[in-house]
Amino acid sequence: MTHRKVYLAVGRNNTRIYRFDPIDGDTRLAENVPPYEPGYTAMGAQYRGDGKEPLLFAVSGGDLITIDVEAGTLDSHRVKDLPSDVTWYDGDMSADGKTLFIAGSPNGPSHSIDVTTKTATPGPRPGGGRWDDFARHPKDHRLISVEGDNGDLLHVDPGRDPMKTVLKQAVFKPAEASASAGSRRSYSAMFFDTVGNFYAVDSAGNVNHLDMTTDHIPDQAERIGNGKIPVDGLEVMNGAGLITQMPVKPSYDEITVTKKFNTSWENYDPRGRVYSFELTLTAADRNGDTGKNADVRTFRISFDLPTLQGAKVQASGVDVIYEGGKAYLSSQADQLLTAGSSRPITVQITVPGDTATLPREYPLDGLRATRLA
């Protein structure tokens, strides 16, 4: 199973969980999950079926932390035979979701943790360097990582000792540290989509993409966006998840979008309500930086939409994709919007449900627009 979003562990202490959408950069704190004061890293995701958030597992010293994002709970259990005096950096789940594989000290053993019995088994040494996470390739199941100091692309092979080998040198830019005290210059959160696109986030929140869908590895990864993902200047510690592949270009170049609610009416097939909005796009930086204003030729609008049979969006001049509780509206062909100018788009949103409980005005949470070209 996969989701449209992945999960970031953020903050060296009082670690919090953030949901992150690597397509449009949407980053939100999972507010129902409490902070964990000692901090944790080495995280993995165990998927539980369609429509459900995965269970997350992370390690703090000798403890395994079980994070239920749906229930908003954190449970800590001591792991048998796991050293408690090691800082664990790298983590990922086995393909069957039963084992969390972690690594820490370059010359100390890695460990495989059975998340049911809470028992650890030692394995090969990681090898030197500053690499703080790995992710499992969906096709060949290799563990892939990135060296923070020089951007080398790494293969982490549990059949070797040490496990680290260099696949290709200087593919990524050197990692940056966050502004928080003690932050490491490392690539600390990594994940794939279902066809092999690889994403790596450094401690400061810079997001990078590398096409690993074929045997050919590009010479350079692409850094997405001109800024860091919004995690309040805290350190990105780790990441977990496998993303649903999307046939659209990642972009975090946000432009201004405003909404005007027109009206709503009851719908009978499916039973629910239809909401009409006028969304106004402006070819201007969302944060008011006029120096970033530029022409917009193609764009994407996204917002939350429940994953329900019959939920849909209608608008002219856009293609619509529904995935993971969101709708993505991508412009068709070239629709030039000169810098600073605006244009309205009328959007109708059908939301199935009990008309007595559905709101008169749909909240349109998560509304954002990004410039694609």
GROMACS .gro file of C-alpha atoms in nm:
model
  373
    1MET     CA    1   0.000   0.000   0.000
    2THR     CA    2   0.105   0.359  -0.058
    3HIS     CA    3  -0.012   0.709   0.021
    4ARG     CA    4   0.013   1.044  -0.152
    5LYS     CA    5   0.202   1.177   0.152
    6VAL     CA    6   0.507   1.065   0.346
    7TYR     CA    7   0.598   1.134   0.707
    8LEU     CA    8   0.884   1.340   0.850
    9ALA     CA    9   1.027   1.322   1.200
   10VAL     CA   10   1.116   1.684   1.282
   11GLY     CA   11   1.308   1.821   1.581
   12ARG     CA   12   1.607   1.672   1.763
   13ASN     CA   13   1.412   1.688   2.089
   14ASN     CA   14   1.034   1.696   2.132
   15THR     CA   15   1.020   1.529   1.792
   16ARG     CA   16   0.698   1.584   1.595
   17ILE     CA   17   0.547   1.413   1.291
   18TYR     CA   18   0.476   1.616   0.976
   19ARG     CA   19   0.290   1.496   0.667
   20PHE     CA   20   0.467   1.595   0.348
   21ASP     CA   21   0.345   1.591  -0.014
   22PRO     CA   22   0.653   1.590  -0.241
   23ILE     CA   23   0.451   1.689  -0.549
   24ASP     CA   24   0.336   2.034  -0.433
   25GLY     CA   25   0.543   2.074  -0.115
   26ASP     CA   26   0.240   2.076   0.116
   27THR     CA   27   0.379   2.024   0.468
   28ARG     CA   28   0.152   1.997   0.771
   29LEU     CA   29   0.208   1.914   1.135
   30ALA     CA   30   0.019   1.604   1.253
   31GLU     CA   31  -0.131   1.801   1.539
   32ASN     CA   32  -0.298   1.503   1.708
   33VAL     CA   33   0.038   1.326   1.756
   34PRO     CA   34   0.212   1.453   2.072
   35PRO     CA   35   0.581   1.545   2.081
   36TYR     CA   36   0.831   1.287   2.204
   37GLU     CA   37   1.066   1.468   2.441
   38PRO     CA   38   1.379   1.244   2.410
   39GLY     CA   39   1.361   1.257   2.030
   40TYR     CA   40   1.371   0.975   1.777
   41THR     CA   41   1.512   0.887   1.435
   42ALA     CA   42   1.551   0.571   1.220
   43MET     CA   43   1.186   0.563   1.115
   44GLY     CA   44   0.983   0.322   0.899
   45ALA     CA   45   0.620   0.289   0.786
   46GLN     CA   46   0.396  -0.019   0.810
   47TYR     CA   47   0.097   0.017   0.576
   48ARG     CA   48  -0.240  -0.112   0.697
   49GLY     CA   49  -0.461  -0.094   0.388
   50ASP     CA   50  -0.646   0.156   0.173
   51GLY     CA   51  -0.787   0.458   0.350
   52LYS     CA   52  -0.580   0.412   0.665
   53GLU     CA   53  -0.273   0.596   0.786
   54PRO     CA   54   0.029   0.365   0.828
   55LEU     CA   55   0.179   0.278   1.163
   56LEU     CA   56   0.515   0.449   1.202
   57PHE     CA   57   0.804   0.293   1.394
   58ALA     CA   58   1.108   0.485   1.516
   59VAL     CA   59   1.401   0.424   1.749
   60SER     CA   60   1.522   0.627   2.045
   61GLY     CA   61   1.824   0.470   2.216
   62GLY     CA   62   1.715   0.118   2.310
   63ASP     CA   63   1.343   0.188   2.271
   64LEU     CA   64   1.106   0.126   1.982
   65ILE     CA   65   0.847   0.402   1.942
   66THR     CA   66   0.516   0.305   1.778
   67ILE     CA   67   0.339   0.608   1.632
   68ASP     CA   68  -0.028   0.574   1.537
   69VAL     CA   69  -0.101   0.886   1.332
   70GLU     CA   70  -0.474   0.811   1.314
   71ALA     CA   71  -0.519   0.756   1.689
   72GLY     CA   72  -0.264   1.024   1.785
   73THR     CA   73  -0.071   0.791   2.017
   74LEU     CA   74   0.294   0.723   2.094
   75ASP     CA   75   0.394   0.396   2.264
   76SER     CA   76   0.748   0.322   2.380
   77HIS     CA   77   0.882  -0.033   2.433
   78ARG     CA   78   1.229  -0.153   2.529
   79VAL     CA   79   1.382  -0.368   2.254
   80LYS     CA   80   1.553  -0.688   2.363
   81ASP     CA   81   1.920  -0.706   2.260
   82LEU     CA   82   1.928  -0.351   2.119
   83PRO     CA   83   2.210  -0.130   2.257
   84SER     CA   84   2.070   0.178   2.430
   85ASP     CA   85   2.388   0.391   2.409
   86VAL     CA   86   2.379   0.433   2.028
   87THR     CA   87   2.226   0.717   1.825
   88TRP     CA   88   2.039   0.546   1.541
   89TYR     CA   89   2.015   0.748   1.219
   90ASP     CA   90   1.906   0.524   0.932
   91GLY     CA   91   1.581   0.331   0.923
   92ASP     CA   92   1.344   0.158   0.681
   93MET     CA   93   1.086  -0.120   0.696
   94SER     CA   94   1.116  -0.456   0.525
   95ALA     CA   95   0.887  -0.510   0.227
   96ASP     CA   96   0.648  -0.720   0.441
   97GLY     CA   97   0.627  -0.448   0.710
   98LYS     CA   98   0.745  -0.680   0.989
   99THR     CA   99   1.103  -0.564   1.044
  100LEU     CA  100   1.259  -0.222   1.102
  101PHE     CA  101   1.619  -0.220   0.978
  102ILE     CA  102   1.837   0.045   1.145
  103ALA     CA  103   2.199   0.162   1.147
  104GLY     CA  104   2.395   0.401   1.363
  105SER     CA  105   2.767   0.408   1.447
  106PRO     CA  106   2.981   0.354   1.133
  107ASN     CA  107   3.177   0.072   1.296
  108GLY     CA  108   2.902  -0.072   1.514
  109PRO     CA  109   2.653  -0.335   1.398
  110SER     CA  110   2.329  -0.256   1.225
  111HIS     CA  111   2.017  -0.417   1.374
  112SER     CA  112   1.694  -0.570   1.249
  113ILE     CA  113   1.403  -0.518   1.489
  114ASP     CA  114   1.102  -0.749   1.484
  115VAL     CA  115   0.831  -0.491   1.553
  116THR     CA  116   0.595  -0.757   1.694
  117THR     CA  117   0.827  -0.932   1.940
  118LYS     CA  118   1.038  -0.615   2.004
  119THR     CA  119   1.358  -0.818   1.957
  120ALA     CA  120   1.673  -0.701   1.775
  121THR     CA  121   1.922  -0.903   1.570
  122PRO     CA  122   2.265  -0.756   1.491
  123GLY     CA  123   2.393  -0.728   1.133
  124PRO     CA  124   2.684  -0.582   0.933
  125ARG     CA  125   2.851  -0.247   1.002
  126PRO     CA  126   2.725   0.058   0.807
  127GLY     CA  127   3.060   0.202   0.699
  128GLY     CA  128   3.184   0.559   0.733
  129GLY     CA  129   3.024   0.886   0.630
  130ARG     CA  130   2.740   1.120   0.717
  131TRP     CA  131   2.433   0.942   0.577
  132ASP     CA  132   2.130   0.953   0.801
  133ASP     CA  133   1.855   0.756   0.627
  134PHE     CA  134   1.794   0.504   0.352
  135ALA     CA  135   1.495   0.400   0.144
  136ARG     CA  136   1.406   0.075  -0.031
  137HIS     CA  137   1.381   0.086  -0.411
  138PRO     CA  138   1.034  -0.046  -0.509
  139LYS     CA  139   1.163  -0.258  -0.800
  140ASP     CA  140   1.489  -0.422  -0.691
  141HIS     CA  141   1.457  -0.358  -0.312
  142ARG     CA  142   1.806  -0.208  -0.282
  143LEU     CA  143   1.852   0.030   0.010
  144ILE     CA  144   1.957   0.369  -0.130
  145SER     CA  145   2.112   0.658   0.063
  146VAL     CA  146   2.297   0.988   0.009
  147GLU     CA  147   2.624   1.103   0.166
  148GLY     CA  148   2.565   1.444   0.322
  149ASP     CA  149   2.921   1.576   0.291
  150ASN     CA  150   2.964   1.530  -0.084
  151GLY     CA  151   2.628   1.420  -0.227
  152ASP     CA  152   2.741   1.071  -0.333
  153LEU     CA  153   2.461   0.827  -0.413
  154LEU     CA  154   2.504   0.515  -0.199
  155HIS     CA  155   2.392   0.153  -0.204
  156VAL     CA  156   2.352   0.007   0.146
  157ASP     CA  157   2.388  -0.371   0.109
  158PRO     CA  158   2.308  -0.579   0.421
  159GLY     CA  159   2.498  -0.866   0.256
  160ARG     CA  160   2.829  -0.678   0.280
  161ASP     CA  161   3.044  -0.566   0.574
  162PRO     CA  162   3.070  -0.271   0.571
  163MET     CA  163   2.740  -0.221   0.391
  164LYS     CA  164   2.813   0.110   0.214
  165THR     CA  165   2.918   0.125  -0.151
  166VAL     CA  166   2.919   0.432  -0.378
  167LEU     CA  167   2.692   0.405  -0.683
  168LYS     CA  168   2.780   0.746  -0.826
  169GLN     CA  169   2.974   1.044  -0.695
  170ALA     CA  170   2.846   1.399  -0.632
  171VAL     CA  171   2.494   1.340  -0.764
  172PHE     CA  172   2.341   1.567  -0.497
  173LYS     CA  173   2.450   1.902  -0.361
  174PRO     CA  174   2.621   1.883  -0.020
  175ALA     CA  175   2.359   1.877   0.255
  176GLU     CA  176   2.277   2.183   0.465
  177ALA     CA  177   2.215   2.196   0.839
  178SER     CA  178   1.905   2.357   0.984
  179ALA     CA  179   1.921   2.669   1.202
  180SER     CA  180   1.855   2.464   1.516
  181ALA     CA  181   2.138   2.393   1.763
  182GLY     CA  182   2.342   2.081   1.695
  183SER     CA  183   2.194   2.017   1.349
  184ARG     CA  184   2.388   1.781   1.122
  185ARG     CA  185   2.466   1.851   0.756
  186SER     CA  186   2.302   1.535   0.631
  187TYR     CA  187   2.038   1.391   0.404
  188SER     CA  188   1.807   1.274   0.677
  189ALA     CA  189   1.477   1.174   0.509
  190MET     CA  190   1.452   0.958   0.197
  191PHE     CA  191   1.168   0.785   0.013
  192PHE     CA  192   1.063   0.649  -0.328
  193ASP     CA  193   0.747   0.651  -0.530
  194THR     CA  194   0.610   0.325  -0.669
  195VAL     CA  195   0.798   0.345  -1.001
  196GLY     CA  196   1.139   0.446  -0.864
  197ASN     CA  197   1.151   0.825  -0.839
  198PHE     CA  198   1.379   0.897  -0.543
  199TYR     CA  199   1.339   1.192  -0.303
  200ALA     CA  200   1.596   1.305  -0.046
  201VAL     CA  201   1.543   1.580   0.212
  202ASP     CA  202   1.836   1.728   0.403
  203SER     CA  203   1.837   1.846   0.765
  204ALA     CA  204   1.746   2.200   0.659
  205GLY     CA  205   1.443   2.087   0.458
  206ASN     CA  206   1.580   2.114   0.102
  207VAL     CA  207   1.403   1.858  -0.118
  208ASN     CA  208   1.580   1.681  -0.404
  209HIS     CA  209   1.453   1.446  -0.675
  210LEU     CA  210   1.644   1.182  -0.873
  211ASP     CA  211   1.496   0.966  -1.149
  212MET     CA  212   1.586   0.605  -1.060
  213THR     CA  213   1.306   0.448  -1.265
  214THR     CA  214   1.561   0.286  -1.500
  215ASP     CA  215   1.912   0.142  -1.468
  216HIS     CA  216   2.058   0.474  -1.589
  217ILE     CA  217   2.138   0.710  -1.302
  218PRO     CA  218   2.143   1.081  -1.398
  219ASP     CA  219   2.459   1.275  -1.319
  220GLN     CA  220   2.273   1.537  -1.114
  221ALA     CA  221   1.969   1.534  -0.891
  222GLU     CA  222   1.715   1.816  -0.917
  223ARG     CA  223   1.661   2.044  -0.618
  224ILE     CA  224   1.289   2.122  -0.607
  225GLY     CA  225   1.185   2.476  -0.524
  226ASN     CA  226   1.382   2.778  -0.414
  227GLY     CA  227   1.317   2.750  -0.042
  228LYS     CA  228   1.299   2.502   0.240
  229ILE     CA  229   0.988   2.313   0.347
  230PRO     CA  230   0.816   2.495   0.636
  231VAL     CA  231   0.906   2.315   0.960
  232ASP     CA  232   0.972   2.628   1.168
  233GLY     CA  233   1.351   2.610   1.126
  234LEU     CA  234   1.368   2.277   1.309
  235GLU     CA  235   1.590   1.989   1.199
  236VAL     CA  236   1.446   1.720   0.974
  237MET     CA  237   1.557   1.402   1.151
  238ASN     CA  238   1.415   1.117   0.941
  239GLY     CA  239   1.143   1.017   0.699
  240ALA     CA  240   0.924   0.719   0.610
  241GLY     CA  241   0.680   0.618   0.341
  242LEU     CA  242   0.630   0.495  -0.014
  243ILE     CA  243   0.452   0.744  -0.237
  244THR     CA  244   0.189   0.680  -0.501
  245GLN     CA  245   0.340   0.767  -0.838
  246MET     CA  246   0.196   1.082  -0.995
  247PRO     CA  247   0.225   1.168  -1.367
  248VAL     CA  248   0.286   1.535  -1.288
  249LYS     CA  249   0.593   1.748  -1.229
  250PRO     CA  250   0.690   1.835  -0.869
  251SER     CA  251   0.690   2.210  -0.807
  252TYR     CA  252   0.698   2.426  -0.492
  253ASP     CA  253   0.697   2.761  -0.675
  254GLU     CA  254   0.382   2.888  -0.504
  255ILE     CA  255   0.178   3.167  -0.656
  256THR     CA  256  -0.115   3.354  -0.506
  257VAL     CA  257  -0.459   3.194  -0.517
  258THR     CA  258  -0.771   3.330  -0.347
  259LYS     CA  259  -1.118   3.183  -0.322
  260LYS     CA  260  -1.467   3.329  -0.345
  261PHE     CA  261  -1.757   3.105  -0.247
  262ASN     CA  262  -2.047   3.137  -0.487
  263THR     CA  263  -2.316   2.894  -0.378
  264SER     CA  264  -2.395   2.529  -0.304
  265TRP     CA  265  -2.684   2.299  -0.374
  266GLU     CA  266  -2.798   1.947  -0.297
  267ASN     CA  267  -2.699   1.667  -0.532
  268TYR     CA  268  -2.880   1.337  -0.575
  269ASP     CA  269  -2.642   1.116  -0.775
  270PRO     CA  270  -2.431   1.078  -0.572
  271ARG     CA  271  -2.619   1.200  -0.268
  272GLY     CA  272  -2.436   1.505  -0.131
  273ARG     CA  273  -2.369   1.869  -0.214
  274VAL     CA  274  -2.214   2.058  -0.502
  275TYR     CA  275  -2.008   2.366  -0.416
  276SER     CA  276  -1.926   2.646  -0.659
  277PHE     CA  277  -1.616   2.862  -0.611
  278GLU     CA  278  -1.436   3.126  -0.807
  279LEU     CA  279  -1.062   3.074  -0.763
  280THR     CA  280  -0.845   3.367  -0.869
  281LEU     CA  281  -0.485   3.299  -0.968
  282THR     CA  282  -0.231   3.582  -0.960
  283ALA     CA  283   0.113   3.550  -1.117
  284ALA     CA  284   0.276   3.671  -0.796
  285ASP     CA  285   0.479   3.510  -0.521
  286ARG     CA  286   0.253   3.376  -0.247
  287ASN     CA  287   0.465   3.539   0.026
  288GLY     CA  288   0.463   3.883  -0.136
  289ASP     CA  289   0.821   3.878  -0.266
  290THR     CA  290   0.779   4.088  -0.581
  291GLY     CA  291   1.128   3.991  -0.693
  292LYS     CA  292   0.996   3.639  -0.752
  293ASN     CA  293   0.701   3.748  -0.967
  294ALA     CA  294   0.715   3.596  -1.314
  295ASP     CA  295   0.493   3.494  -1.602
  296VAL     CA  296   0.292   3.177  -1.547
  297ARG     CA  297   0.225   2.958  -1.850
  298THR     CA  298   0.120   2.636  -1.679
  299PHE     CA  299   0.005   2.589  -1.320
  300ARG     CA  300  -0.138   2.342  -1.071
  301ILE     CA  301  -0.404   2.401  -0.805
  302SER     CA  302  -0.447   2.152  -0.521
  303PHE     CA  303  -0.676   2.122  -0.220
  304ASP     CA  304  -0.816   1.859   0.015
  305LEU     CA  305  -1.097   1.640  -0.118
  306PRO     CA  306  -1.215   1.327   0.065
  307THR     CA  307  -1.139   0.996  -0.106
  308LEU     CA  308  -1.501   0.893  -0.156
  309GLN     CA  309  -1.680   0.737  -0.451
  310GLY     CA  310  -1.847   1.019  -0.643
  311ALA     CA  311  -1.627   1.300  -0.515
  312LYS     CA  312  -1.516   1.508  -0.813
  313VAL     CA  313  -1.402   1.848  -0.938
  314GLN     CA  314  -1.515   2.018  -1.258
  315ALA     CA  315  -1.342   2.318  -1.418
  316SER     CA  316  -1.258   2.422  -1.773
  317GLY     CA  317  -0.903   2.412  -1.907
  318VAL     CA  318  -0.762   2.173  -1.643
  319ASP     CA  319  -0.693   1.803  -1.599
  320VAL     CA  320  -0.790   1.664  -1.258
  321ILE     CA  321  -0.623   1.384  -1.060
  322TYR     CA  322  -0.759   1.255  -0.728
  323GLU     CA  323  -0.513   1.091  -0.490
  324GLY     CA  324  -0.467   1.049  -0.116
  325GLY     CA  325  -0.744   1.283  -0.005
  326LYS     CA  326  -0.647   1.565  -0.242
  327ALA     CA  327  -0.744   1.696  -0.584
  328TYR     CA  328  -0.477   1.823  -0.824
  329LEU     CA  329  -0.591   2.051  -1.110
  330SER     CA  330  -0.322   2.093  -1.377
  331SER     CA  331  -0.365   2.344  -1.659
  332GLN     CA  332  -0.400   2.213  -2.012
  333ALA     CA  333  -0.143   2.350  -2.259
  334ASP     CA  334  -0.011   2.707  -2.238
  335GLN     CA  335  -0.234   2.954  -2.051
  336LEU     CA  336  -0.014   3.265  -2.029
  337LEU     CA  337  -0.067   3.478  -1.721
  338THR     CA  338   0.178   3.772  -1.725
  339ALA     CA  339   0.363   3.867  -1.407
  340GLY     CA  340   0.136   4.042  -1.161
  341SER     CA  341  -0.186   3.976  -1.354
  342SER     CA  342  -0.482   3.763  -1.242
  343ARG     CA  343  -0.747   3.537  -1.387
  344PRO     CA  344  -1.053   3.365  -1.236
  345ILE     CA  345  -1.138   2.995  -1.265
  346THR     CA  346  -1.484   2.867  -1.180
  347VAL     CA  347  -1.468   2.535  -0.998
  348GLN     CA  348  -1.750   2.300  -0.897
  349ILE     CA  349  -1.678   2.043  -0.626
  350THR     CA  350  -1.907   1.746  -0.560
  351VAL     CA  351  -1.880   1.603  -0.208
  352PRO     CA  352  -2.087   1.289  -0.131
  353GLY     CA  353  -2.250   1.257   0.211
  354ASP     CA  354  -2.546   1.336   0.428
  355THR     CA  355  -2.675   1.675   0.315
  356ALA     CA  356  -2.793   1.746   0.669
  357THR     CA  357  -2.437   1.735   0.802
  358LEU     CA  358  -2.234   1.863   0.507
  359PRO     CA  359  -2.144   2.233   0.547
  360ARG     CA  360  -2.309   2.502   0.336
  361GLU     CA  361  -1.961   2.620   0.232
  362TYR     CA  362  -1.691   2.362   0.168
  363PRO     CA  363  -1.376   2.469   0.360
  364LEU     CA  364  -1.133   2.404   0.072
  365ASP     CA  365  -0.853   2.320   0.318
  366GLY     CA  366  -0.500   2.302   0.181
  367LEU     CA  367  -0.573   2.534  -0.111
  368ARG     CA  368  -0.250   2.621  -0.293
  369ALA     CA  369  -0.130   2.697  -0.645
  370THR     CA  370   0.212   2.638  -0.797
  371ARG     CA  371   0.378   2.764  -1.112
  372LEU     CA  372   0.493   2.476  -1.335
  373ALA     CA  373   0.635   2.685  -1.620
   0.00000   0.00000   0.00000
